[in-house]
Coordinates of C-alpha atoms (C1' of nucleotides) in Angstrom, one line a residue:
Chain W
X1 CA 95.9 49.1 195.9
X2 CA 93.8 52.1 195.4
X3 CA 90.3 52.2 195.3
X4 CA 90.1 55.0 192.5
X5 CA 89.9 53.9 189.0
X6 CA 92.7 52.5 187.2
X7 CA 94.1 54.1 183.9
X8 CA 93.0 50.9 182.3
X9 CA 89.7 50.7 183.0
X10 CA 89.1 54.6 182.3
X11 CA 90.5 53.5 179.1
X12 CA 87.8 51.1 178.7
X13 CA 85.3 52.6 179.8
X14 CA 85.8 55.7 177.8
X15 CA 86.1 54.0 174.9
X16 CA 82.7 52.0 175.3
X17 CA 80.9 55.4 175.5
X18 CA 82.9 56.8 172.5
X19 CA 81.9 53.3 170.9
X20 CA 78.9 53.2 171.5
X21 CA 77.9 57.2 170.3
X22 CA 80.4 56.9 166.8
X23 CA 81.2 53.6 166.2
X24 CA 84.6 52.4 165.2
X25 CA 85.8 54.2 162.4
X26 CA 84.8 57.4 163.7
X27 CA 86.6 57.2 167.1
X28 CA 89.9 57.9 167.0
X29 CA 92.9 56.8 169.5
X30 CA 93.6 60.0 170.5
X31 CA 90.3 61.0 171.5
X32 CA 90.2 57.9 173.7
X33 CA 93.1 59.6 175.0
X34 CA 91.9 62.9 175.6
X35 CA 88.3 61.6 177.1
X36 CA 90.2 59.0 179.1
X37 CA 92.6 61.6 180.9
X38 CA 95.1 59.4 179.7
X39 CA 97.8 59.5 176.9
X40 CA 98.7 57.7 173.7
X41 CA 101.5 56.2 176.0
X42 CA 99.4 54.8 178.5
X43 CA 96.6 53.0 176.0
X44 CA 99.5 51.3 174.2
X45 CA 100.9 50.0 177.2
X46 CA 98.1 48.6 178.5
X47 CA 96.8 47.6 174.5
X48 CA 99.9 46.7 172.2
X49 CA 97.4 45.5 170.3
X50 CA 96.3 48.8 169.6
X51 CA 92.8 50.3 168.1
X52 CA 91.2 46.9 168.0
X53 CA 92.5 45.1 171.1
X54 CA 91.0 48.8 172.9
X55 CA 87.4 48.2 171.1
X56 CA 87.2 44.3 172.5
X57 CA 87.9 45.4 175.4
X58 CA 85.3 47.9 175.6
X59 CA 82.8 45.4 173.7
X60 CA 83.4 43.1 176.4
X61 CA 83.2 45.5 178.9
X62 CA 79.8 47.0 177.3
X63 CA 78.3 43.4 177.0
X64 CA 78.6 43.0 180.6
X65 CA 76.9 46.6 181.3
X66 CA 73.9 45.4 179.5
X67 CA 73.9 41.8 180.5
X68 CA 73.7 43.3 184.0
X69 CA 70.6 45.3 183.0
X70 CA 68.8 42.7 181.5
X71 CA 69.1 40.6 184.3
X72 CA 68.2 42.9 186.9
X73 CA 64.9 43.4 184.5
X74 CA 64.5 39.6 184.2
X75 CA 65.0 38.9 187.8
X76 CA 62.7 41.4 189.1
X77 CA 59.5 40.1 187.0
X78 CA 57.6 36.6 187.5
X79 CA 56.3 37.2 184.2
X80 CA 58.6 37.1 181.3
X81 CA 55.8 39.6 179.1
X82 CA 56.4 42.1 181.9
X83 CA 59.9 41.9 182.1
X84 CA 60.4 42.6 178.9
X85 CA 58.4 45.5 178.9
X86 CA 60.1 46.6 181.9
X87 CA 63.5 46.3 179.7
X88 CA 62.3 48.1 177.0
X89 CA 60.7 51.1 179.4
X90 CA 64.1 51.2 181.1
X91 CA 66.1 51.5 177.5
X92 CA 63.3 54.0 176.6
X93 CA 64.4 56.2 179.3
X94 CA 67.9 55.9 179.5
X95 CA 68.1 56.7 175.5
X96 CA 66.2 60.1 176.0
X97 CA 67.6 61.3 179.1
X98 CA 70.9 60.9 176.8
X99 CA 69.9 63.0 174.3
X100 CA 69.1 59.7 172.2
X101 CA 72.6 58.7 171.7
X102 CA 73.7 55.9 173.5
X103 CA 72.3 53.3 171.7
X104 CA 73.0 49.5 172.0
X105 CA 76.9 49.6 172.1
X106 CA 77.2 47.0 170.3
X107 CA 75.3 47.3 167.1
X108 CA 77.1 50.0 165.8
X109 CA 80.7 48.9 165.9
X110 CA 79.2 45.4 164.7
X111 CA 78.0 46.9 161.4
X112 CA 81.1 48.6 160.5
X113 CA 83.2 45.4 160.8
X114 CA 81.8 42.4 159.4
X115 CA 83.7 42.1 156.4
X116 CA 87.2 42.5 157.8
X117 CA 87.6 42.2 162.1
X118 CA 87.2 39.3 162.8
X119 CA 88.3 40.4 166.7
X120 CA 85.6 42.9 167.3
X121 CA 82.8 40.9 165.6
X122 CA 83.6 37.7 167.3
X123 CA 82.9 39.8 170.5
X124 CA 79.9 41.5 169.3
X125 CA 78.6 37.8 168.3
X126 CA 79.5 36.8 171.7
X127 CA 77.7 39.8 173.3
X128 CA 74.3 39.5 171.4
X129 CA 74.6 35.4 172.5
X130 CA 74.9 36.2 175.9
X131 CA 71.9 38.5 176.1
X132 CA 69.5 36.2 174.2
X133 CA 70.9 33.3 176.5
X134 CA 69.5 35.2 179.8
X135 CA 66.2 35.5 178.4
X136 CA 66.2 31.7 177.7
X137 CA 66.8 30.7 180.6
X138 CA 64.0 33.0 181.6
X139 CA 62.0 31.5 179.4
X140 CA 62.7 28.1 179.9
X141 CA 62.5 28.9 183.6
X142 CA 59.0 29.7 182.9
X143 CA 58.4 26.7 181.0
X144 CA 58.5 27.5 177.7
X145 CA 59.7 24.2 175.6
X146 CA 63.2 24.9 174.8
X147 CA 62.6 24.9 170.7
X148 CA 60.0 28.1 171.2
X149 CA 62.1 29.8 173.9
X150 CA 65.3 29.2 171.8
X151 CA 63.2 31.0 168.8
X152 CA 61.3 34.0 171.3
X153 CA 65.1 34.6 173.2
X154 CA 66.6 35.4 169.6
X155 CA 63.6 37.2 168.6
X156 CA 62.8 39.6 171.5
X157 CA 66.9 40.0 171.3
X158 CA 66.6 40.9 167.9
X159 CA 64.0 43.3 167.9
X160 CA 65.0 45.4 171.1
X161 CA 68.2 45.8 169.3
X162 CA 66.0 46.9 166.3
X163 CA 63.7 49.3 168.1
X164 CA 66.8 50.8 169.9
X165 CA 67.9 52.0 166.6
X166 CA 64.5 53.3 165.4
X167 CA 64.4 55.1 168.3
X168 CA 67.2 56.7 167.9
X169 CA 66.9 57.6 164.6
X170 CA 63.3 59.1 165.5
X171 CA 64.3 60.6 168.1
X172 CA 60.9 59.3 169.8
X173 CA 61.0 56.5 172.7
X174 CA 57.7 55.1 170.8
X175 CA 58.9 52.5 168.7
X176 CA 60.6 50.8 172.0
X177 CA 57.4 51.3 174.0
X178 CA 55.8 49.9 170.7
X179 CA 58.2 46.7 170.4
X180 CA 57.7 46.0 174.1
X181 CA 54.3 45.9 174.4
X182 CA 53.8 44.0 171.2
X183 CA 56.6 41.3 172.5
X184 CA 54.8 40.9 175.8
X185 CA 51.4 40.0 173.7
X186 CA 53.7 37.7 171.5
X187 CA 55.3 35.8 174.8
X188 CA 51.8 35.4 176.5
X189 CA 50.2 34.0 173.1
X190 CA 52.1 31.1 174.4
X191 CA 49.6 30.7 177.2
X192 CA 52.8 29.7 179.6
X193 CA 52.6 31.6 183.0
X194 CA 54.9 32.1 185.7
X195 CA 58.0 30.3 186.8
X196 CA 57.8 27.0 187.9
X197 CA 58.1 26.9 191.3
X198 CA 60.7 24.4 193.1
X199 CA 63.7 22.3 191.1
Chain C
X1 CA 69.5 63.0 131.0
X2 CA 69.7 61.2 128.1
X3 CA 72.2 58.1 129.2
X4 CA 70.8 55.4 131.0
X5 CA 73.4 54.8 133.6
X6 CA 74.8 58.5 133.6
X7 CA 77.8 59.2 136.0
X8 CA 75.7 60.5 138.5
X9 CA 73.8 57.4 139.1
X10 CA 77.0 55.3 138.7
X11 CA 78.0 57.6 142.3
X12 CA 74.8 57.1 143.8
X13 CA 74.7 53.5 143.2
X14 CA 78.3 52.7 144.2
X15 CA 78.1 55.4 147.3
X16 CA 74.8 53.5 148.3
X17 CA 76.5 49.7 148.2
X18 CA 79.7 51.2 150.0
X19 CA 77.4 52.7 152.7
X20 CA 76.0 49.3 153.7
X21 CA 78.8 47.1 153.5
X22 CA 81.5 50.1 156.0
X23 CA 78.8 52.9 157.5
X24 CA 79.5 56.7 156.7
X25 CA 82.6 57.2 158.4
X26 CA 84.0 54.0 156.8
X27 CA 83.5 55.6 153.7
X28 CA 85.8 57.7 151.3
X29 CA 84.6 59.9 148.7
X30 CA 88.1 58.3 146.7
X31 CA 87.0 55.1 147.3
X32 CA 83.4 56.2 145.8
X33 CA 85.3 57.6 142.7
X34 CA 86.9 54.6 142.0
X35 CA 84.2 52.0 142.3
X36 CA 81.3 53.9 140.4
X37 CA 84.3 54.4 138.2
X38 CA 84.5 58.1 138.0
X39 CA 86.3 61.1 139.3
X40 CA 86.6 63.5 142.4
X41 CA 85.9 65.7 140.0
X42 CA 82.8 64.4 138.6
X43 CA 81.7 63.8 142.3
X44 CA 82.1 67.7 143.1
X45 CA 80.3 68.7 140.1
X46 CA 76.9 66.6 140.9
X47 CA 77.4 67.0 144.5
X48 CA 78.7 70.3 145.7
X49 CA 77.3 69.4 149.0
X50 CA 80.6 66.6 149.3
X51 CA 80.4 63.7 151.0
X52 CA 77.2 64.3 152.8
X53 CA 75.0 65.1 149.9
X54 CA 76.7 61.6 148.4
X55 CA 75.6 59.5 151.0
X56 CA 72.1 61.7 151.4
X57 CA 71.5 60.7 147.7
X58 CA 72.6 57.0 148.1
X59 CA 70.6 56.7 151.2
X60 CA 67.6 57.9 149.4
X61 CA 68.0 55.4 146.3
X62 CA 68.6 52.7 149.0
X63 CA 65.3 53.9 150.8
X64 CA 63.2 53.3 147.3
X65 CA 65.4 50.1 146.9
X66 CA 64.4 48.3 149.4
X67 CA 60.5 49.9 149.7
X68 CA 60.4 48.3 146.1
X69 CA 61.2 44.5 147.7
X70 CA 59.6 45.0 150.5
X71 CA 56.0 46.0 148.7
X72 CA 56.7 43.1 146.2
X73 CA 56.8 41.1 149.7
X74 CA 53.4 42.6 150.8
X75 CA 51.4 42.6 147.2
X76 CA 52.0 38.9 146.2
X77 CA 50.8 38.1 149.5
X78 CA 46.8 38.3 150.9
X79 CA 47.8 37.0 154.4
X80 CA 50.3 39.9 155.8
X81 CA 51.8 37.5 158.5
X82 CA 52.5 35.3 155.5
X83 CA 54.2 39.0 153.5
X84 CA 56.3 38.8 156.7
X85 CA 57.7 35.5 156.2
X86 CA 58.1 36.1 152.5
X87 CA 60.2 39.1 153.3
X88 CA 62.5 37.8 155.7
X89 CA 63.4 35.0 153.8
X90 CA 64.3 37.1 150.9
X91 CA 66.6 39.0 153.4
X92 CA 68.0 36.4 154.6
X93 CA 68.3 34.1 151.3
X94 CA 69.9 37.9 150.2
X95 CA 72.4 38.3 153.1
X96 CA 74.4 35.0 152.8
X97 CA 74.5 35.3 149.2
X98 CA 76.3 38.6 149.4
X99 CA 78.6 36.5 152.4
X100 CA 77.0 38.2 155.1
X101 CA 78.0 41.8 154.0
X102 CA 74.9 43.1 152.3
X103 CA 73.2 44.2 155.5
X104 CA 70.3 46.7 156.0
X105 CA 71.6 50.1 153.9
X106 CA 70.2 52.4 156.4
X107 CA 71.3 51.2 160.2
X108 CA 75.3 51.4 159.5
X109 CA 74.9 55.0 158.3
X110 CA 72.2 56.2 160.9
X111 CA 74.1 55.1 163.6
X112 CA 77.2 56.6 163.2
X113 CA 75.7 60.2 162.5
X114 CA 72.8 60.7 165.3
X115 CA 74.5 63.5 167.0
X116 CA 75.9 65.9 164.4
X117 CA 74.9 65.2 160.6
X118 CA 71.1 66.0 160.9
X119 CA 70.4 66.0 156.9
X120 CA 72.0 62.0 156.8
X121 CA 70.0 61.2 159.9
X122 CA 66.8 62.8 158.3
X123 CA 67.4 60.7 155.3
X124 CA 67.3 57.4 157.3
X125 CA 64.4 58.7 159.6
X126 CA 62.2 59.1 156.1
X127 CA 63.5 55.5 154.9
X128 CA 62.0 53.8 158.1
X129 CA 59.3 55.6 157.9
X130 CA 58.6 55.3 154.5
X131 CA 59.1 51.1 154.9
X132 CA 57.1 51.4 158.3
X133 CA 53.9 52.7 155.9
X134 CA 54.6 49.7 153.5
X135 CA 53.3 47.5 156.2
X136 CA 50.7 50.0 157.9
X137 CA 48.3 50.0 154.7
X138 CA 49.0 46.6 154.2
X139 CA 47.5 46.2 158.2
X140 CA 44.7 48.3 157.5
X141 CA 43.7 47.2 154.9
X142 CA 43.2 43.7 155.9
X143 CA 41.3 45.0 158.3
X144 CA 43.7 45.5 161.4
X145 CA 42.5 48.5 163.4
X146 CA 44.3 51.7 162.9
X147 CA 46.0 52.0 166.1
X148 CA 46.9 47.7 166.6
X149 CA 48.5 48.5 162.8
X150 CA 50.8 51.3 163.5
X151 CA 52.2 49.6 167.0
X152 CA 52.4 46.2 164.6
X153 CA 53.8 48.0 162.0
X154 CA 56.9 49.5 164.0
X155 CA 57.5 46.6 165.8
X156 CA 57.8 44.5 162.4
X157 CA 60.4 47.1 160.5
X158 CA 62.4 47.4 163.7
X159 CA 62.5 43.9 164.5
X160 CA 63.0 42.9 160.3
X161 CA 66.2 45.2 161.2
X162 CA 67.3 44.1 164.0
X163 CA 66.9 40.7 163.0
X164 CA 69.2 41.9 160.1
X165 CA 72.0 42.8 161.9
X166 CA 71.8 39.8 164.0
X167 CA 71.7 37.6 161.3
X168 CA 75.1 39.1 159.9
X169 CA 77.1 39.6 163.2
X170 CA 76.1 35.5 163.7
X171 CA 76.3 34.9 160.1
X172 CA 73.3 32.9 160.3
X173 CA 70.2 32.5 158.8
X174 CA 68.1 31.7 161.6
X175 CA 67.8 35.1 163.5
X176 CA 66.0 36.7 160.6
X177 CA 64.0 33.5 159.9
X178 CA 62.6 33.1 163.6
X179 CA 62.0 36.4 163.7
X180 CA 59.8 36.2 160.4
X181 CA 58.4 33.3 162.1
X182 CA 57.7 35.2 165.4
X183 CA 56.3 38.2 163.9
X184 CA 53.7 36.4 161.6
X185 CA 52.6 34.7 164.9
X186 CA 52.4 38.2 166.7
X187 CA 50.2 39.4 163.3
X188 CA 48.1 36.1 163.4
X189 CA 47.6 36.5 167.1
X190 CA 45.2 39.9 166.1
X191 CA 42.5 37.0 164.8
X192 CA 41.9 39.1 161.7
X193 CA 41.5 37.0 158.0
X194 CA 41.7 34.2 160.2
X195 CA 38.8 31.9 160.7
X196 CA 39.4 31.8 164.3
X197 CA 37.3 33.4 166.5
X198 CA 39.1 33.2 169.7
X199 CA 39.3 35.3 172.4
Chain H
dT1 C1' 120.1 55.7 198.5
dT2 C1' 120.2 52.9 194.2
dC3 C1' 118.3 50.1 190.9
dT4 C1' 114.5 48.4 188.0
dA5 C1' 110.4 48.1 185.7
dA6 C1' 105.8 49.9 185.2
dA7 C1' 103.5 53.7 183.7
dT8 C1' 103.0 58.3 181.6
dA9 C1' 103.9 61.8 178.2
dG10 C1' 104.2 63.5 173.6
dA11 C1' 106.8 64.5 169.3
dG12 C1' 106.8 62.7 164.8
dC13 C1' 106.4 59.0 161.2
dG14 C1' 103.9 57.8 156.8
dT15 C1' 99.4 57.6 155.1
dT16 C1' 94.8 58.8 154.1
dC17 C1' 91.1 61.8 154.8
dG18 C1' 87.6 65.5 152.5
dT19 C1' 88.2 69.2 149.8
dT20 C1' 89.9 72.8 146.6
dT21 C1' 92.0 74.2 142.6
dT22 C1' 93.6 74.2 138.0
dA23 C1' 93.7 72.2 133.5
dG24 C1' 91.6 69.9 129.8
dT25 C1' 88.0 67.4 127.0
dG26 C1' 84.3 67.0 123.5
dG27 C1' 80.2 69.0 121.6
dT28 C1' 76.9 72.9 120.5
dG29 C1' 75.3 77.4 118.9
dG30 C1' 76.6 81.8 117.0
Chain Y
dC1 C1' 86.3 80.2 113.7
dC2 C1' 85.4 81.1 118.6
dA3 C1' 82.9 81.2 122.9
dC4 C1' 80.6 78.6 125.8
dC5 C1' 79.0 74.7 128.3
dA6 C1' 78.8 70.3 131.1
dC7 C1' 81.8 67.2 132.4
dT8 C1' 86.3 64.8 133.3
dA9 C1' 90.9 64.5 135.1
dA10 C1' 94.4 64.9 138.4
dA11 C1' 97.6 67.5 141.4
dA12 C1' 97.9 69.5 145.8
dC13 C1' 96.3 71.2 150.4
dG14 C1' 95.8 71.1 155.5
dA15 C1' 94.1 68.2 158.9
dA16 C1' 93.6 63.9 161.1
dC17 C1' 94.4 59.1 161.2
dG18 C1' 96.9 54.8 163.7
dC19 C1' 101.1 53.8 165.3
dT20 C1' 106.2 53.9 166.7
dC21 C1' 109.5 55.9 169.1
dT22 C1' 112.3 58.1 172.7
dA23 C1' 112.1 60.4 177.3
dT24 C1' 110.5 61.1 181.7
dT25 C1' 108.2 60.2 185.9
dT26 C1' 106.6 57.1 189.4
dA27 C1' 106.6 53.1 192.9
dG28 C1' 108.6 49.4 195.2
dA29 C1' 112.5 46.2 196.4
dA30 C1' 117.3 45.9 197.6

DNA sequence: TTCTAAATAGAGCGTTCGTTTTAGTGGTGG
DNA sequence: CCACCACTAAAACGAACGCTCTATTTAGAA
């Protein structure tokens, strides 16, 4: 129909930012509103589910963001060491051109859920999953045996998400520069090169 | 200052384990009053600050909490990459105990104040840092070179805490165990106490 | 045009938030 | 005895919360 964005996904996509800067508790359904340019109306037509069904959405939606990001790191690098650093030079830069506030979007309205959502935590479980399945694959596509690239995907996953925060907190890109180049040295201690080439 | 667990403390200690299960936002000062079984009055006369101050104190006794198991980790240890281990598997032996809940006391509250409370933020900045210089002496003084010790010693708080939250969102073991196992590969690849002398 | 349903708009509900205010307690020194 | 103190207790405030509700506007089919 129109190739402007739908009130929907300015819903979404305002609320993965809002997310993403405040978590869950501290972002409230009328500021999605406001930031949106929609109204309380519109977000619970489109979510009768209400606050919760908005933040899956916008999990789901902010999974995919990054997913896309990782890839295109993953992709453009033979060597798994240097696309990771890659990753982690790219987050480095996108956290302080934002003024080191958008941080993983995920972690944050993770932590303030686990004892009660199950909704929003099944989607930040499937998020973190997805990620550390890319760089599996990459690793297993370099020909890392699947039992250490099953263990290295969920580590390098881990602490990216871990010097995102630091970061943050530190205001300083170092600890993400720090992670990356110490992940790189951890992946090549494996001794594994490049991709194997054909099937 | 006579009473061993005074009112005050009571606070901090409640405030501190209500911080890390629901974040700052999550949070009420009632809900403070009631598990450290005290008053909003009693909160307002040892914290004037309000809610802030609260979770400033809590973060701080959390901040000393946790330095405490962490250097038991590193002392009763001579091989740091073996510290490493010894620490994660505490964490994670001390996660599913608490059902997954018990996460890292710092992350949920930094994360949801990074662009307005600067006091809270500053409180969380010192606590990584002050962990972060747990393992540095530990490095150097097995003998890692000063500036291989500081890179190491970021990467291994922010990946412990990432692992962390990974850990709960899956609630799983494994992510905080491989990354103990990662890391104390990573350390071990430096060649230092190790009879190998590679590279 | 007329009808219908999707979409938008916002007032208002009950509740809870952080905070302020006032009152009251028990113990100590003058 | 009273004055004073640190501390406890609870009522009440304005603001904000998530959500429900009723209107109103819009877009397409008849």
């Amino acid at each position: 129909m129109q190739t402007e964005t739908s009130t929907r996904e300015r819903i979404v996509v305002a609320a993965a930012r809002l997310l993403q800067r405040q978590g869950y508790v501290g972002t409230g359904i009328k500021q999605i509103a406001t930031e949106s340019q929609s109204t309380l109306g519109s977000i619970y037509h489109f979510f009768p589910g209400g606050k919760e069904a908005v933040a899956v959405a916008a999990i789901r939606y902010s999974d995919q963001e990054f997913a896309a990001l990782l890839k295109g790191a993953l992709d453009g690098e033979d060597d798994p060491a240097e696309a990771v650093l890659s990753c982690t030079r790219q987050l480095a830069a996108g956290l302080r051109e934002s003024g080191w506030v958008d941080g993983c979007p995920v972690t944050a309205a993770a932590l303030e859920t686990l004892g009660a959502d199950s909704d929003i935590q099944q989607a930040c479980a499937d998020a973190l999953n997805s990620w550390e399945r890319l760089v599996l694959d990459k690793l297993v596509g370099c020909g890392f045996p699947a039992q250490d690239a099953r263990e290295l995907a969920t580590t390098v996953i881990s602490a990216v998400e871990g010097a995102e925060v630091t970061a943050q907190v530190n205001r300083s890109e170092e600890p993400l520069l720090a992670a990356g180049r110490q992940l790189a040295r951890l992946i090549r201690s494996y001794g594994i090169g490049s991709p194997r080439p054909g099937s």
